[in-house]
Coordinates of C-alpha atoms in Angstrom, one line a residue:
X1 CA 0.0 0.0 0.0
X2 CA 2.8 2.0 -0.5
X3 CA 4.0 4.0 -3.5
X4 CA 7.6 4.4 -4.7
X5 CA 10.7 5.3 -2.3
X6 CA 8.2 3.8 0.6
X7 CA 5.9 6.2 1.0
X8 CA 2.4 5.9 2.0
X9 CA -0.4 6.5 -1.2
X10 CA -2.7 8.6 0.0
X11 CA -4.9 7.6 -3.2
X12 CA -5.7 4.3 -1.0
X13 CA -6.2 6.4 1.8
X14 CA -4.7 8.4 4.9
X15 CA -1.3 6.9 6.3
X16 CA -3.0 6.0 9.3
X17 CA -6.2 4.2 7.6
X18 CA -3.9 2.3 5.8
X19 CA -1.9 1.1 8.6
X20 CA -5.0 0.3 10.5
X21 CA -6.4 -2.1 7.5
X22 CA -3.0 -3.7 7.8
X23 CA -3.6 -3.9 11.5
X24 CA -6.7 -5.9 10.9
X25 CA -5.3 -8.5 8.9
X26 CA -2.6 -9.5 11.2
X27 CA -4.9 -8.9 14.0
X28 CA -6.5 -12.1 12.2
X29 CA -3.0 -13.9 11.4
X30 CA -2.5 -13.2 15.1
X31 CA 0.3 -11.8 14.2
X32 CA 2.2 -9.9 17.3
X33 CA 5.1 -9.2 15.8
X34 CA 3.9 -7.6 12.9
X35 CA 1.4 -5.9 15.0
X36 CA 4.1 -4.1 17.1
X37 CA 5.9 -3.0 13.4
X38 CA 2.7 -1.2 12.2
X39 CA 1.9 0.0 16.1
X40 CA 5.4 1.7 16.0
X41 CA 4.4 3.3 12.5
X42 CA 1.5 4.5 13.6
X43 CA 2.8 6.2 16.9
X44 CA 5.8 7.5 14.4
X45 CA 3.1 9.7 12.4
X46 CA 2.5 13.6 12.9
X47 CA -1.5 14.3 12.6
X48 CA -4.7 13.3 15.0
X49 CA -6.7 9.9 14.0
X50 CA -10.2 12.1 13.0
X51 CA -11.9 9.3 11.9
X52 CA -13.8 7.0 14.9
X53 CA -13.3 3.6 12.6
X54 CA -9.7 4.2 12.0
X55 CA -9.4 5.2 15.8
X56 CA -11.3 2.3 17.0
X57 CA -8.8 0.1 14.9
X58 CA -5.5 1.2 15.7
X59 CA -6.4 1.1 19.6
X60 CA -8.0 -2.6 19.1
X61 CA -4.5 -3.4 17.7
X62 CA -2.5 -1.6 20.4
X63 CA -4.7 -3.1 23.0
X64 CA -4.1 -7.0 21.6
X65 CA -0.3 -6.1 22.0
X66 CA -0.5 -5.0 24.9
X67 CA -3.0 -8.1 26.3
X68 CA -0.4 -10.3 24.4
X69 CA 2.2 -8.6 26.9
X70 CA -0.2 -8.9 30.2
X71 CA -0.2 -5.8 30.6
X72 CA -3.5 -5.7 31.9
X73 CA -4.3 -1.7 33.4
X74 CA -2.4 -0.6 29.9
X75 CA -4.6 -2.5 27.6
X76 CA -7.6 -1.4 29.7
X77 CA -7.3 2.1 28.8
X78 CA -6.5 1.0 24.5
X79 CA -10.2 -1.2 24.7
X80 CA -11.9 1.6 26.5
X81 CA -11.1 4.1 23.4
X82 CA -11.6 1.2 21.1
X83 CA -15.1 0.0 22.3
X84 CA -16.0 3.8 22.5
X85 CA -15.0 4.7 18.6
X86 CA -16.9 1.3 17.9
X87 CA -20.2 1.7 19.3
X88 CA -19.9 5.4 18.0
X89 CA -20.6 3.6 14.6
X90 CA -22.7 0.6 16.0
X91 CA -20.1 -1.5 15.0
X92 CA -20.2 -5.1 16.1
X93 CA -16.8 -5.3 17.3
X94 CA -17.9 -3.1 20.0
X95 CA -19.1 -6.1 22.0
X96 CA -15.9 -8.1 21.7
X97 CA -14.2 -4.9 23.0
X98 CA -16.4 -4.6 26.2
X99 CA -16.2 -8.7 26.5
X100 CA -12.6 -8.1 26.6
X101 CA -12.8 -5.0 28.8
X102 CA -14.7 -6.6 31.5
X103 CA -11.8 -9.1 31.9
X104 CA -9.2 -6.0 32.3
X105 CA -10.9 -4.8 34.9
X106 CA -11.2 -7.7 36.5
X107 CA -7.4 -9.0 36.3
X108 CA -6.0 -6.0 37.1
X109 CA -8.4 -5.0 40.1
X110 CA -9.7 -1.7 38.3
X111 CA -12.5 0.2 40.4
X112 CA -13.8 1.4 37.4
X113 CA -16.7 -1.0 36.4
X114 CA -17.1 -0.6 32.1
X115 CA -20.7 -1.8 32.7
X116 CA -21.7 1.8 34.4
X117 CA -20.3 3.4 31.1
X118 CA -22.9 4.8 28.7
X119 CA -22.0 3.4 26.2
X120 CA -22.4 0.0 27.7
X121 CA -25.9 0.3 28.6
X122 CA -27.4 -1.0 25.4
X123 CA -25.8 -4.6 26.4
X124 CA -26.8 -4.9 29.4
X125 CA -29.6 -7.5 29.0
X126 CA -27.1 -8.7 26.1
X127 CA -26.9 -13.0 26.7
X128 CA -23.0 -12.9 25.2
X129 CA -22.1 -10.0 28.2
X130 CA -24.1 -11.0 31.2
X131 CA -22.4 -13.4 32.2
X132 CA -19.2 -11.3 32.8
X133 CA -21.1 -8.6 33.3
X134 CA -22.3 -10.2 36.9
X135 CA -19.1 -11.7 37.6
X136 CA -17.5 -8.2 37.3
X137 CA -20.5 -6.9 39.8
X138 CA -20.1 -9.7 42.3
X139 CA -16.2 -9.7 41.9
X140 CA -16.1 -5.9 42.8
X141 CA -18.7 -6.0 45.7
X142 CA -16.9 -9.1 47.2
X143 CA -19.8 -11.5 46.8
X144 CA -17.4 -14.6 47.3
X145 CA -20.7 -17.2 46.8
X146 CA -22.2 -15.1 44.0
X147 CA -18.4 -15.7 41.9
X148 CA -18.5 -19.3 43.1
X149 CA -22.2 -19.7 41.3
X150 CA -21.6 -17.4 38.3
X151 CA -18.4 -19.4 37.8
X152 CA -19.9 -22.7 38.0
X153 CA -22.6 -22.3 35.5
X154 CA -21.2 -19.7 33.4
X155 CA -17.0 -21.0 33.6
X156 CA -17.2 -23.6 31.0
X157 CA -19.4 -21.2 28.1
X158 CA -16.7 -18.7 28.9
X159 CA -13.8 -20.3 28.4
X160 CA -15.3 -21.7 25.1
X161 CA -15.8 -18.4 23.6
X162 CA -13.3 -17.5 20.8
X163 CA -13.2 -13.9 21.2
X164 CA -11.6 -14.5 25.5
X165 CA -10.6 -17.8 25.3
X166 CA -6.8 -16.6 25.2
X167 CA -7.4 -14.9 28.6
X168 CA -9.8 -17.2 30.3
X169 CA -6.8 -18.6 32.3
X170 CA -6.2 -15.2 33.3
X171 CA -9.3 -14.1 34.6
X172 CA -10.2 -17.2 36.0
X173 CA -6.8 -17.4 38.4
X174 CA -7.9 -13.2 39.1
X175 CA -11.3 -14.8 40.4
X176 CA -9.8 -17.6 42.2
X177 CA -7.4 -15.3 44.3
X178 CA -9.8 -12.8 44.7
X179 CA -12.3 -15.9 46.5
X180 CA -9.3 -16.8 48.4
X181 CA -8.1 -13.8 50.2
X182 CA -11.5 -12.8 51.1
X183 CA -12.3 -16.5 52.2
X184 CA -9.2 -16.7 54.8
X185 CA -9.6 -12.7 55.9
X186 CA -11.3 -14.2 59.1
X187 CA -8.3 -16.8 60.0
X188 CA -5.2 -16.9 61.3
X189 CA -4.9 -20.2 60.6
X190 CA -6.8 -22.4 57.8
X191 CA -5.9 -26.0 56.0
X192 CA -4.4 -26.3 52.9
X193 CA -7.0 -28.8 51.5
X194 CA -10.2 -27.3 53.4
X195 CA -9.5 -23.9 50.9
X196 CA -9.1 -26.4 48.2
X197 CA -12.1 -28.0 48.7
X198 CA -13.6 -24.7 48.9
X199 CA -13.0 -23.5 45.6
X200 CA -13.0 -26.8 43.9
X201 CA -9.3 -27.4 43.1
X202 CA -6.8 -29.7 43.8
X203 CA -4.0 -28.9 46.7
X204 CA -1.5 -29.0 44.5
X205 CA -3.3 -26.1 42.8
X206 CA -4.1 -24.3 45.9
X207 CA -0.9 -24.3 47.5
X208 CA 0.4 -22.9 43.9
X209 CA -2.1 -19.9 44.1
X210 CA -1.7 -19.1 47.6
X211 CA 2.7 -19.3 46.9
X212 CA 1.9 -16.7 44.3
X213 CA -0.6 -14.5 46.9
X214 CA 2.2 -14.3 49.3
X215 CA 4.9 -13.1 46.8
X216 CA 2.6 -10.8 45.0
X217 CA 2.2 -9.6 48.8
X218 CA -1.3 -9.9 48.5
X219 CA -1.4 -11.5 51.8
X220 CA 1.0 -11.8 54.5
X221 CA 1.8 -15.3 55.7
X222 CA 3.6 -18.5 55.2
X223 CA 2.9 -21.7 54.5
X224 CA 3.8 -24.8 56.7
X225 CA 3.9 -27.9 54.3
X226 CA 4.8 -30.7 57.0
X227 CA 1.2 -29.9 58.6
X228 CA -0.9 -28.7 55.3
X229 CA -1.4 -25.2 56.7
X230 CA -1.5 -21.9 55.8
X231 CA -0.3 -19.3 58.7
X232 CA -1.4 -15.6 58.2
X233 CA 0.2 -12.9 61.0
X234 CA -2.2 -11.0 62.7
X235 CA -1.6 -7.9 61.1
X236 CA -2.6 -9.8 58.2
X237 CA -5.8 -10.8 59.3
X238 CA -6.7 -7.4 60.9
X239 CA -5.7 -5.5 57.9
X240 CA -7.7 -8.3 55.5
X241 CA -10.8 -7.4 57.8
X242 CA -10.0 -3.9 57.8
X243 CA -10.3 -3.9 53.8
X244 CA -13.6 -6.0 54.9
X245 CA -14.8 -3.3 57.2
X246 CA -14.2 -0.3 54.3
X247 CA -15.7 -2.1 51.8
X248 CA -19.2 -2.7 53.7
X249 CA -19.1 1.1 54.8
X250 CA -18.3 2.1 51.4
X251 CA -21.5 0.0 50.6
X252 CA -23.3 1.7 53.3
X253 CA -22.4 5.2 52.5
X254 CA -23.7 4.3 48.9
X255 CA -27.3 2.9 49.8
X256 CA -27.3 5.9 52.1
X257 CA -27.5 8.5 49.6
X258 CA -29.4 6.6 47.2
X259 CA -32.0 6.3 49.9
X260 CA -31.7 10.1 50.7
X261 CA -32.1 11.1 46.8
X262 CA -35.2 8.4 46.5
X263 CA -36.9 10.3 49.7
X264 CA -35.8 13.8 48.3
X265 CA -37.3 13.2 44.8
X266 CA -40.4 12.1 46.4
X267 CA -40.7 14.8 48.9
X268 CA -39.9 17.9 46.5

């Protein structure tokens, strides 16, 4: 698509529209290396991206780099722009964008949930993003039994869909953690195999996600293999149910002024 001496020909379009058809075929090769050439040609040109398709492209290929990379909070804010330029133009990619945005937050414990979006509001009765939809809700209010249940029926129709089937290992260990450090917050002490049985995993497989909690210093503790126990200190269990505490009077706070705005809408 270029002309003589390398340059771009702007008869087949802008530099950047070109690049970002490019984009879309390797994006489909699932091609990362290319993908990083035409990424660095792209950030290389002078000008502003005017067009939402073209926009909407070159983000979608910067955020599967990134995703390729785990680099989970980076490729969060490339599929934000991306599902934003998409539904702009009611394109359907949108929805693979938001499938794929839900599972950002998720891994890398964003606050920001893309369901409260606007743009996001036409899918929520959507059968393809309810599922992680709710399991983004119940993973950010901490309802540990609500993640067990969504992940139970939902897990295996997840994991089978093309468009997050790369990442379903991903977001499935961010859900499993997540179960587990709010399921021992209330211990000091708690067996190996009862947390396994818990979340339906072998020990083998607990004991490897609770090694990687403890040097991710998500919780503070240490494991005692000869008696199958995990040992938490207690400022680890007073600051897990201090994170507890904050997050029911964050709930609280919220119903609170709900409430108060119901009664004042009424009452004016």
């Amino acid at each position: 698509m270029r002309g003589p001496g390398g340059a771009y020909d702007e008869k087949k379009g802008s530099p950047f529209e070109i690049l970002a058809l490019q984009m879309q075929m390797y994006i489909n090769m699932k091609d990362i290396k290319k993908l990083k050439e035409l990424d660095g040609e792209a950030t290389g040109l002078s000008g502003v991206v005017t067009d939402a398709k073209v926009n909407a492209m070159l983000k979608e290929c910067s955020s599967i780099i990134l995703l390729s990379e785990r680099n989970w909070e980076e490729a969060q804010a490339s599929l934000l722009e991306s599902f934003k330029s998409y539904q702009q133009m009611a394109n359907p990619k949108a929805k693979q964008m938001l499938k794929l945005l839900l599972i950002t937050s998720m891994v890398s414990n964003s606050e920001i949930d893309p369901m409260t979006l606007a743009e996001s509001k036409v899918y929520q009765d959507d059968p393809d993003i309810q599922p992680l939809a709710k399991l983004r809700k119940a993973f950010q209010d901490n309802q540990i039994t609500e993640l067990k249940r969504i992940m139970n029926s939902s897990g295996r129709r997840l994991s089978s869909d093309k468009e997050i089937a790369e990442y379903a290992a991903d977001f499935f260990k961010a859900v499993q953690q997540k179960i587990v450090v709010e399921k021992i917050a209330s211990y000091s002490s708690v067996s190996i195999k009862y947390l396994a049985q818990d979340l339906g995993v072998k020990d083998k497989e607990m004991m490897g996600i609770l090694v990687e909690l403890i040097l991710d210093e998500r919780i503070n503790g240490k494991i005692d293999e000869s008696k199958g126990f995990l040992e938490l200190t207690a400022s680890e269990k007073n600051m897990l149910e201090k994170k507890r505490y904050m997050a029911l009077e964050t709930m609280s706070n919220t119903l609170a002024t709900m409430f108060k705005g119901i009664v004042d809408s009424i009452t004016s």
